[in-house]
């Protein structure tokens, strides 16, 4: 895991045992919150997921409310 309780795309894929493509799909569909740590600078965002958001999503899935 990276600093400040942020997970990279590959960190999240490993945690959930899914592909990077699936992580991207969840992000693009708005199912998991993400932040751009590049702050909008550059051509592509640097995608990170806050651990608290990941844990909240996991709780929703466990409860069947996702």
XYZ file of C-alpha atoms in Angstrom:
66
model
C 0.000 0.000 0.000
C 1.170 3.520 -0.710
C 1.425 6.318 1.823
C -1.473 8.219 3.387
C -3.810 5.227 3.214
C -4.063 5.426 -0.576
C -4.189 2.381 -2.808
C -3.020 2.298 -6.404
C -4.969 0.495 -9.123
C -2.662 -2.508 -8.787
C -2.930 -2.450 -4.974
C -6.716 -2.608 -5.262
C -6.616 -5.300 -7.940
C -4.393 -7.431 -5.706
C -6.539 -6.808 -2.631
C -9.704 -7.895 -4.445
C -8.002 -10.487 -6.686
C -9.400 -8.893 -9.837
C -7.844 -7.517 -13.018
C -6.775 -3.922 -13.532
C -9.412 -3.748 -16.232
C -12.116 -4.621 -13.708
C -10.776 -1.967 -11.314
C -10.965 0.571 -14.146
C -14.517 -0.477 -14.985
C -15.644 -0.104 -11.363
C -14.032 3.336 -11.241
C -15.488 4.491 -14.560
C -18.946 3.244 -13.601
C -18.731 5.321 -10.405
C -19.022 2.278 -8.150
C -15.809 3.022 -6.246
C -14.628 6.514 -5.333
C -11.193 7.581 -6.541
C -8.940 10.616 -6.526
C -6.433 12.054 -8.986
C -3.245 12.660 -7.015
C -1.745 14.530 -9.991
C -4.269 17.267 -9.276
C -5.316 17.548 -12.899
C -1.770 18.122 -14.174
C -0.662 16.042 -17.127
C -2.490 14.101 -19.787
C -3.590 11.211 -17.584
C -4.790 11.135 -13.995
C -2.785 9.355 -11.331
C -5.565 7.223 -9.874
C -5.623 6.367 -6.183
C -8.307 4.937 -3.934
C -8.700 5.978 -0.303
C -8.620 2.986 2.023
C -11.688 4.285 3.878
C -13.669 4.331 0.583
C -12.468 0.835 -0.300
C -13.504 -0.506 3.099
C -16.911 1.198 2.802
C -17.444 -0.398 -0.624
C -16.431 -3.798 0.752
C -18.973 -3.405 3.566
C -21.696 -2.533 1.034
C -20.883 -5.614 -1.026
C -20.956 -7.829 2.084
C -24.359 -6.427 3.018
C -25.633 -6.861 -0.520
C -26.434 -3.172 -0.939
C -23.961 -2.561 -3.757
